[in-house]
Amino acid sequence: MSEKPLNLVHLSTLVAVAILVGTELVATSWAAGWALGGLFQLDPAVSRIFEIVFALAGFVGLYFFMRTAVRHEPIR
């Protein structure tokens, strides 16, 4: 079974989109956790937990976004 060669244009587009959207999504999520911790004047440890939970939510969002992007821009 021979596989199709990699489509480098689609691959470079997906890498660029992952970097751009990933940075925006994860940074915004992290900042939201930081802002909520400061707004409610939470303990720094609790604020860090908020940041981590929100950042993980950003990574989950990035995963689902990239899954859809790969479906529409196949690499092979």
Short mmCIF file of N, CA and C in Angstrom, two decimals:
data_model
loop_
_atom_site.label_atom_id
_atom_site.label_comp_id
_atom_site.label_asym_id
_atom_site.label_seq_id
_atom_site.Cartn_x
_atom_site.Cartn_y
_atom_site.Cartn_z
N MET A 1 0.83 -1.18 0.00
CA MET A 1 0.00 0.00 0.00
C MET A 1 0.88 1.25 0.00
N SER A 2 0.74 2.03 -1.02
CA SER A 2 1.50 3.27 -1.06
C SER A 2 0.60 4.43 -0.61
N GLU A 3 1.15 5.24 0.27
CA GLU A 3 0.40 6.37 0.76
C GLU A 3 0.66 7.58 -0.12
N LYS A 4 -0.27 8.50 -0.13
CA LYS A 4 -0.08 9.73 -0.87
C LYS A 4 1.04 10.54 -0.23
N PRO A 5 1.75 11.33 -1.00
CA PRO A 5 2.79 12.17 -0.39
C PRO A 5 2.17 13.30 0.44
N LEU A 6 2.97 13.85 1.31
CA LEU A 6 2.51 14.96 2.14
C LEU A 6 2.27 16.19 1.27
N ASN A 7 1.18 16.86 1.53
CA ASN A 7 0.90 18.13 0.87
C ASN A 7 1.52 19.22 1.75
N LEU A 8 2.68 19.72 1.34
CA LEU A 8 3.43 20.66 2.18
C LEU A 8 2.73 22.00 2.33
N VAL A 9 1.95 22.39 1.35
CA VAL A 9 1.22 23.66 1.47
C VAL A 9 0.17 23.55 2.58
N HIS A 10 -0.58 22.46 2.59
CA HIS A 10 -1.59 22.27 3.64
C HIS A 10 -0.91 22.11 5.01
N LEU A 11 0.20 21.40 5.03
CA LEU A 11 0.91 21.19 6.29
C LEU A 11 1.42 22.51 6.86
N SER A 12 2.01 23.35 6.02
CA SER A 12 2.51 24.63 6.51
C SER A 12 1.36 25.54 6.95
N THR A 13 0.23 25.47 6.25
CA THR A 13 -0.93 26.25 6.65
C THR A 13 -1.43 25.81 8.01
N LEU A 14 -1.51 24.50 8.23
CA LEU A 14 -1.99 23.99 9.52
C LEU A 14 -1.03 24.33 10.66
N VAL A 15 0.26 24.28 10.40
CA VAL A 15 1.23 24.64 11.44
C VAL A 15 1.09 26.12 11.79
N ALA A 16 0.95 26.96 10.77
CA ALA A 16 0.80 28.39 11.02
C ALA A 16 -0.48 28.69 11.79
N VAL A 17 -1.56 28.03 11.41
CA VAL A 17 -2.84 28.24 12.09
C VAL A 17 -2.76 27.74 13.54
N ALA A 18 -2.09 26.62 13.75
CA ALA A 18 -1.96 26.09 15.10
C ALA A 18 -1.18 27.06 15.99
N ILE A 19 -0.14 27.66 15.45
CA ILE A 19 0.65 28.62 16.23
C ILE A 19 -0.18 29.87 16.52
N LEU A 20 -0.83 30.42 15.50
CA LEU A 20 -1.58 31.65 15.67
C LEU A 20 -2.78 31.46 16.59
N VAL A 21 -3.62 30.50 16.28
CA VAL A 21 -4.83 30.29 17.08
C VAL A 21 -4.48 29.75 18.46
N GLY A 22 -3.48 28.87 18.53
CA GLY A 22 -3.08 28.32 19.82
C GLY A 22 -2.58 29.39 20.76
N THR A 23 -1.76 30.31 20.25
CA THR A 23 -1.26 31.39 21.09
C THR A 23 -2.41 32.26 21.59
N GLU A 24 -3.31 32.61 20.69
CA GLU A 24 -4.43 33.46 21.09
C GLU A 24 -5.35 32.76 22.09
N LEU A 25 -5.69 31.53 21.81
CA LEU A 25 -6.65 30.83 22.65
C LEU A 25 -6.08 30.53 24.03
N VAL A 26 -4.88 30.00 24.08
CA VAL A 26 -4.30 29.62 25.37
C VAL A 26 -3.94 30.87 26.18
N ALA A 27 -3.39 31.89 25.52
CA ALA A 27 -3.03 33.11 26.26
C ALA A 27 -4.27 33.82 26.79
N THR A 28 -5.32 33.86 25.99
CA THR A 28 -6.56 34.49 26.44
C THR A 28 -7.18 33.71 27.61
N SER A 29 -7.15 32.41 27.51
CA SER A 29 -7.69 31.59 28.60
C SER A 29 -6.88 31.78 29.88
N TRP A 30 -5.57 31.78 29.73
CA TRP A 30 -4.69 31.96 30.89
C TRP A 30 -4.95 33.33 31.52
N ALA A 31 -5.07 34.37 30.67
CA ALA A 31 -5.31 35.72 31.18
C ALA A 31 -6.67 35.81 31.87
N ALA A 32 -7.66 35.08 31.37
CA ALA A 32 -8.97 35.09 32.02
C ALA A 32 -8.88 34.51 33.43
N GLY A 33 -8.13 33.44 33.59
CA GLY A 33 -7.93 32.86 34.92
C GLY A 33 -7.22 33.83 35.85
N TRP A 34 -6.21 34.51 35.33
CA TRP A 34 -5.47 35.50 36.11
C TRP A 34 -6.37 36.66 36.51
N ALA A 35 -7.18 37.13 35.56
CA ALA A 35 -8.07 38.25 35.83
C ALA A 35 -9.13 37.89 36.86
N LEU A 36 -9.70 36.71 36.77
CA LEU A 36 -10.71 36.31 37.75
C LEU A 36 -10.10 36.16 39.14
N GLY A 37 -8.88 35.63 39.20
CA GLY A 37 -8.21 35.52 40.49
C GLY A 37 -7.96 36.89 41.11
N GLY A 38 -7.57 37.85 40.29
CA GLY A 38 -7.35 39.20 40.80
C GLY A 38 -8.63 39.93 41.12
N LEU A 39 -9.65 39.73 40.31
CA LEU A 39 -10.93 40.40 40.51
C LEU A 39 -11.58 39.98 41.83
N PHE A 40 -11.50 38.70 42.12
CA PHE A 40 -12.10 38.20 43.36
C PHE A 40 -11.11 38.18 44.52
N GLN A 41 -9.90 38.72 44.30
CA GLN A 41 -8.84 38.80 45.31
C GLN A 41 -8.61 37.45 46.00
N LEU A 42 -8.41 36.45 45.16
CA LEU A 42 -8.20 35.10 45.67
C LEU A 42 -6.76 34.92 46.11
N ASP A 43 -6.54 33.90 46.91
CA ASP A 43 -5.20 33.52 47.33
C ASP A 43 -4.37 33.20 46.08
N PRO A 44 -3.07 33.50 46.08
CA PRO A 44 -2.26 33.22 44.89
C PRO A 44 -2.30 31.76 44.44
N ALA A 45 -2.38 30.83 45.37
CA ALA A 45 -2.44 29.41 44.98
C ALA A 45 -3.75 29.11 44.26
N VAL A 46 -4.84 29.68 44.75
CA VAL A 46 -6.13 29.47 44.11
C VAL A 46 -6.15 30.16 42.74
N SER A 47 -5.53 31.31 42.66
CA SER A 47 -5.44 32.03 41.40
C SER A 47 -4.66 31.21 40.37
N ARG A 48 -3.58 30.56 40.80
CA ARG A 48 -2.81 29.71 39.89
C ARG A 48 -3.65 28.52 39.41
N ILE A 49 -4.46 27.98 40.29
CA ILE A 49 -5.33 26.87 39.90
C ILE A 49 -6.33 27.34 38.84
N PHE A 50 -6.88 28.53 39.02
CA PHE A 50 -7.78 29.11 38.02
C PHE A 50 -7.05 29.24 36.68
N GLU A 51 -5.81 29.77 36.71
CA GLU A 51 -5.03 29.95 35.50
C GLU A 51 -4.80 28.61 34.79
N ILE A 52 -4.45 27.60 35.55
CA ILE A 52 -4.17 26.29 34.96
C ILE A 52 -5.43 25.68 34.36
N VAL A 53 -6.54 25.77 35.08
CA VAL A 53 -7.80 25.21 34.57
C VAL A 53 -8.22 25.93 33.29
N PHE A 54 -8.12 27.24 33.28
CA PHE A 54 -8.49 27.99 32.09
C PHE A 54 -7.54 27.71 30.93
N ALA A 55 -6.24 27.58 31.21
CA ALA A 55 -5.28 27.26 30.15
C ALA A 55 -5.56 25.87 29.57
N LEU A 56 -5.90 24.91 30.42
CA LEU A 56 -6.25 23.58 29.92
C LEU A 56 -7.50 23.64 29.05
N ALA A 57 -8.45 24.48 29.43
CA ALA A 57 -9.63 24.68 28.59
C ALA A 57 -9.24 25.26 27.23
N GLY A 58 -8.25 26.14 27.23
CA GLY A 58 -7.75 26.69 25.96
C GLY A 58 -7.11 25.62 25.11
N PHE A 59 -6.34 24.71 25.72
CA PHE A 59 -5.73 23.62 24.96
C PHE A 59 -6.78 22.67 24.40
N VAL A 60 -7.83 22.43 25.17
CA VAL A 60 -8.92 21.57 24.68
C VAL A 60 -9.60 22.23 23.48
N GLY A 61 -9.84 23.53 23.58
CA GLY A 61 -10.41 24.26 22.46
C GLY A 61 -9.51 24.22 21.23
N LEU A 62 -8.20 24.34 21.45
CA LEU A 62 -7.25 24.25 20.33
C LEU A 62 -7.28 22.87 19.70
N TYR A 63 -7.39 21.83 20.52
CA TYR A 63 -7.46 20.47 19.99
C TYR A 63 -8.66 20.31 19.06
N PHE A 64 -9.83 20.76 19.52
CA PHE A 64 -11.02 20.62 18.69
C PHE A 64 -10.94 21.49 17.44
N PHE A 65 -10.35 22.66 17.56
CA PHE A 65 -10.18 23.52 16.39
C PHE A 65 -9.26 22.86 15.36
N MET A 66 -8.13 22.31 15.82
CA MET A 66 -7.18 21.69 14.89
C MET A 66 -7.75 20.42 14.29
N ARG A 67 -8.54 19.69 15.05
CA ARG A 67 -9.18 18.50 14.50
C ARG A 67 -10.08 18.86 13.33
N THR A 68 -10.82 19.94 13.48
CA THR A 68 -11.68 20.41 12.39
C THR A 68 -10.86 20.95 11.23
N ALA A 69 -9.78 21.67 11.54
CA ALA A 69 -8.94 22.22 10.48
C ALA A 69 -8.28 21.12 9.65
N VAL A 70 -7.83 20.06 10.29
CA VAL A 70 -7.21 18.95 9.55
C VAL A 70 -8.26 18.23 8.70
N ARG A 71 -9.48 18.19 9.16
CA ARG A 71 -10.54 17.57 8.39
C ARG A 71 -10.81 18.36 7.10
N HIS A 72 -10.68 19.68 7.16
CA HIS A 72 -10.95 20.52 5.98
C HIS A 72 -9.71 20.76 5.12
N GLU A 73 -8.53 20.63 5.69
CA GLU A 73 -7.27 20.77 4.97
C GLU A 73 -6.46 19.48 5.14
N PRO A 74 -6.79 18.44 4.42
CA PRO A 74 -6.09 17.17 4.63
C PRO A 74 -4.61 17.28 4.28
N ILE A 75 -3.79 16.65 5.09
CA ILE A 75 -2.34 16.68 4.88
C ILE A 75 -1.94 15.75 3.76
N ARG A 76 -2.66 14.68 3.60
CA ARG A 76 -2.36 13.73 2.51
C ARG A 76 -3.47 13.72 1.50
#
